[in-house]
């Protein structure tokens, strides 16, 4: 399913919807959480909390660099046994309910995505995350989609749900 129109607030996303945009080399991700925008923002900006939920269940993440503020930067490494996957980027903008970041897997440093994450208050303690990842090419986007990203997103957001329910807000 492809779309460039944001879904209405009546649409619910208890699991992530991952959609390739057919007009530009981009991916949209929508996911609703039982949390406030401030709680989700903290989950994405606090390095200790971020490391606890990001990625598939089979990986452990360590933060090597984390300056989550406008004009900051980050680097984290996810490990499984002897395997390591390093990611890095910058934070061109960090606001109250929006993060703009670059995202690069160090295994393909030439493939840089520009990502915008917004947190929309839906009321009743629920917030919608919309992530928009603009890739450098349609081929790069398709490689990202084929990388196992979907598993990492679904399992990572399930971990985030549990952390939020436990009170890591």
CSV table of C-alpha atoms in Angstrom, one decimal:
chain,number,residue,atom,x,y,z
A,1,UNK,CA,0.0,0.0,0.0
A,2,UNK,CA,1.4,3.4,-0.9
A,3,UNK,CA,0.2,6.8,0.0
A,4,UNK,CA,1.4,10.4,0.4
A,5,UNK,CA,-1.6,11.5,2.3
A,6,UNK,CA,-1.5,11.3,6.1
A,7,UNK,CA,-4.2,9.1,7.6
A,8,UNK,CA,-7.0,10.6,9.6
A,9,UNK,CA,-7.2,10.5,13.3
A,10,UNK,CA,-10.0,7.9,13.1
A,11,UNK,CA,-7.5,5.5,11.6
A,12,UNK,CA,-5.7,3.5,14.3
A,13,UNK,CA,-2.2,2.0,14.2
A,14,UNK,CA,-1.7,-0.4,17.2
A,15,UNK,CA,1.1,-1.9,15.1
A,16,UNK,CA,3.4,0.0,12.7
A,17,UNK,CA,2.2,0.7,9.2
A,18,UNK,CA,5.2,0.8,6.9
A,19,UNK,CA,4.5,2.3,3.5
A,20,UNK,CA,6.8,2.9,0.5
A,21,UNK,CA,6.0,6.2,-1.2
A,22,UNK,CA,5.6,5.6,-5.0
A,23,UNK,CA,6.5,9.3,-5.9
A,24,UNK,CA,9.7,9.8,-4.0
A,25,UNK,CA,12.3,7.4,-2.5
A,26,UNK,CA,10.8,7.5,0.9
A,27,UNK,CA,9.2,5.3,3.6
A,28,UNK,CA,6.4,6.4,5.9
A,29,UNK,CA,5.9,4.7,9.3
A,30,UNK,CA,2.8,5.4,11.4
A,31,UNK,CA,2.4,3.9,14.9
A,32,UNK,CA,0.0,4.9,17.8
A,33,UNK,CA,1.2,4.6,21.4
A,34,UNK,CA,-0.6,4.9,24.8
A,35,UNK,CA,1.6,7.8,25.8
A,36,UNK,CA,1.8,11.5,25.6
A,37,UNK,CA,3.9,13.3,23.0
A,38,UNK,CA,6.4,14.3,25.7
A,39,UNK,CA,6.8,10.6,26.8
A,40,UNK,CA,7.5,9.5,23.2
A,41,UNK,CA,9.8,12.4,22.7
A,42,UNK,CA,11.8,11.3,25.8
A,43,UNK,CA,11.9,7.7,24.5
A,44,UNK,CA,13.5,9.0,21.3
A,45,UNK,CA,15.9,11.5,22.9
A,46,UNK,CA,17.1,9.9,26.2
A,47,UNK,CA,20.0,7.7,25.2
A,48,UNK,CA,19.5,5.1,28.0
A,49,UNK,CA,15.8,4.7,27.3
A,50,UNK,CA,16.4,4.7,23.5
A,51,UNK,CA,19.0,1.9,23.8
A,52,UNK,CA,16.5,-0.2,25.8
A,53,UNK,CA,13.9,-0.4,23.0
A,54,UNK,CA,15.4,0.3,19.6
A,55,UNK,CA,15.7,-2.6,17.2
A,56,UNK,CA,14.9,-6.3,17.1
A,57,UNK,CA,14.7,-8.4,20.3
A,58,UNK,CA,17.8,-10.4,19.2
A,59,UNK,CA,20.1,-7.2,19.4
A,60,UNK,CA,21.5,-5.3,22.2
A,61,UNK,CA,22.3,-1.6,21.7
A,62,UNK,CA,25.0,0.5,23.2
A,63,UNK,CA,25.3,4.3,22.7
A,64,UNK,CA,28.7,5.6,21.6
A,65,UNK,CA,27.7,9.2,21.1
A,66,UNK,CA,24.5,11.0,21.8
A,67,UNK,CA,23.9,14.7,21.7
A,68,UNK,CA,20.2,14.9,21.0
A,69,UNK,CA,19.7,18.6,20.5
A,70,UNK,CA,19.5,20.8,17.4
A,71,UNK,CA,22.8,20.5,15.6
A,72,UNK,CA,23.8,17.4,17.7
A,73,UNK,CA,24.9,14.0,16.6
A,74,UNK,CA,24.7,10.3,17.5
A,75,UNK,CA,26.2,6.9,17.0
A,76,UNK,CA,25.0,3.6,18.4
A,77,UNK,CA,26.0,0.0,17.8
A,78,UNK,CA,23.6,-2.9,17.9
A,79,UNK,CA,25.2,-6.3,18.6
A,80,UNK,CA,24.2,-10.0,18.4
A,81,UNK,CA,27.0,-12.3,19.5
A,82,UNK,CA,30.0,-11.2,17.4
A,83,UNK,CA,28.0,-9.3,14.9
A,84,UNK,CA,27.9,-5.5,15.1
A,85,UNK,CA,25.7,-3.0,13.2
A,86,UNK,CA,26.7,0.6,13.7
A,87,UNK,CA,24.4,3.6,12.9
A,88,UNK,CA,25.2,7.3,13.0
A,89,UNK,CA,23.7,10.6,12.1
A,90,UNK,CA,23.0,14.2,13.0
A,91,UNK,CA,20.1,16.0,14.6
A,92,UNK,CA,19.6,19.1,12.4
A,93,UNK,CA,16.5,19.9,14.5
A,94,UNK,CA,15.0,18.8,17.8
A,95,UNK,CA,11.8,20.5,18.9
A,96,UNK,CA,9.0,19.8,21.3
A,97,UNK,CA,7.1,17.3,19.1
A,98,UNK,CA,9.5,16.9,16.1
A,99,UNK,CA,12.9,15.4,15.4
A,100,UNK,CA,14.8,15.8,12.1
A,101,UNK,CA,17.7,13.5,11.8
A,102,UNK,CA,20.0,11.9,9.3
A,103,UNK,CA,20.4,8.2,9.5
A,104,UNK,CA,23.2,6.1,8.1
A,105,UNK,CA,24.1,2.4,8.6
A,106,UNK,CA,27.9,2.4,8.6
A,107,UNK,CA,27.9,-0.7,6.3
A,108,UNK,CA,26.6,1.6,3.5
A,109,UNK,CA,27.9,5.1,4.5
A,110,UNK,CA,26.9,6.6,1.1
A,111,UNK,CA,23.2,5.8,1.7
A,112,UNK,CA,22.1,8.6,4.0
A,113,UNK,CA,18.4,9.0,4.8
A,114,UNK,CA,16.8,12.3,6.1
A,115,UNK,CA,14.2,11.4,8.7
A,116,UNK,CA,11.5,13.5,10.2
A,117,UNK,CA,9.7,12.1,13.3
A,118,UNK,CA,6.5,13.9,14.5
A,119,UNK,CA,4.5,13.1,17.5
A,120,UNK,CA,0.8,14.0,17.2
A,121,UNK,CA,-1.4,14.2,20.3
A,122,UNK,CA,-4.5,12.1,19.6
A,123,UNK,CA,-6.1,12.8,23.0
A,124,UNK,CA,-7.0,10.3,25.7
A,125,UNK,CA,-3.3,9.7,26.5
A,126,UNK,CA,-2.5,8.5,23.0
A,127,UNK,CA,0.1,9.8,20.5
A,128,UNK,CA,0.7,9.0,16.9
A,129,UNK,CA,4.3,8.7,15.7
A,130,UNK,CA,4.8,9.5,12.0
A,131,UNK,CA,8.3,8.8,10.7
A,132,UNK,CA,9.2,9.9,7.2
A,133,UNK,CA,12.5,8.6,5.8
A,134,UNK,CA,13.7,10.2,2.6
A,135,UNK,CA,16.4,8.0,1.0
A,136,UNK,CA,19.0,8.9,-1.5
A,137,UNK,CA,17.4,6.7,-4.3
A,138,UNK,CA,14.6,4.3,-4.9
A,139,UNK,CA,17.2,1.5,-4.9
A,140,UNK,CA,18.4,2.6,-1.5
A,141,UNK,CA,14.9,2.8,-0.2
A,142,UNK,CA,14.1,-0.7,-1.4
A,143,UNK,CA,17.3,-2.0,0.1
A,144,UNK,CA,16.3,-0.4,3.4
A,145,UNK,CA,12.9,-2.1,3.2
A,146,UNK,CA,14.5,-5.5,2.4
A,147,UNK,CA,17.0,-5.2,5.2
A,148,UNK,CA,14.8,-6.7,8.0
A,149,UNK,CA,13.8,-3.2,9.1
A,150,UNK,CA,10.2,-4.3,9.5
A,151,UNK,CA,11.2,-6.8,12.2
A,152,UNK,CA,13.2,-4.2,14.1
A,153,UNK,CA,10.4,-1.7,13.9
A,154,UNK,CA,7.7,-4.1,15.1
A,155,UNK,CA,9.8,-5.6,17.9
A,156,UNK,CA,11.3,-2.3,18.9
A,157,UNK,CA,8.0,-0.6,19.2
A,158,UNK,CA,6.6,-3.6,21.2
A,159,UNK,CA,9.5,-3.1,23.6
A,160,UNK,CA,8.7,0.6,23.8
A,161,UNK,CA,5.1,-0.2,24.6
A,162,UNK,CA,6.2,-2.4,27.5
A,163,UNK,CA,8.6,0.2,28.8
A,164,UNK,CA,5.8,2.9,28.7
A,165,UNK,CA,3.4,0.5,30.5
A,166,UNK,CA,6.0,-0.1,33.2
A,167,UNK,CA,6.3,3.6,33.8
A,168,UNK,CA,9.5,4.4,31.9
A,169,UNK,CA,8.0,7.6,30.8
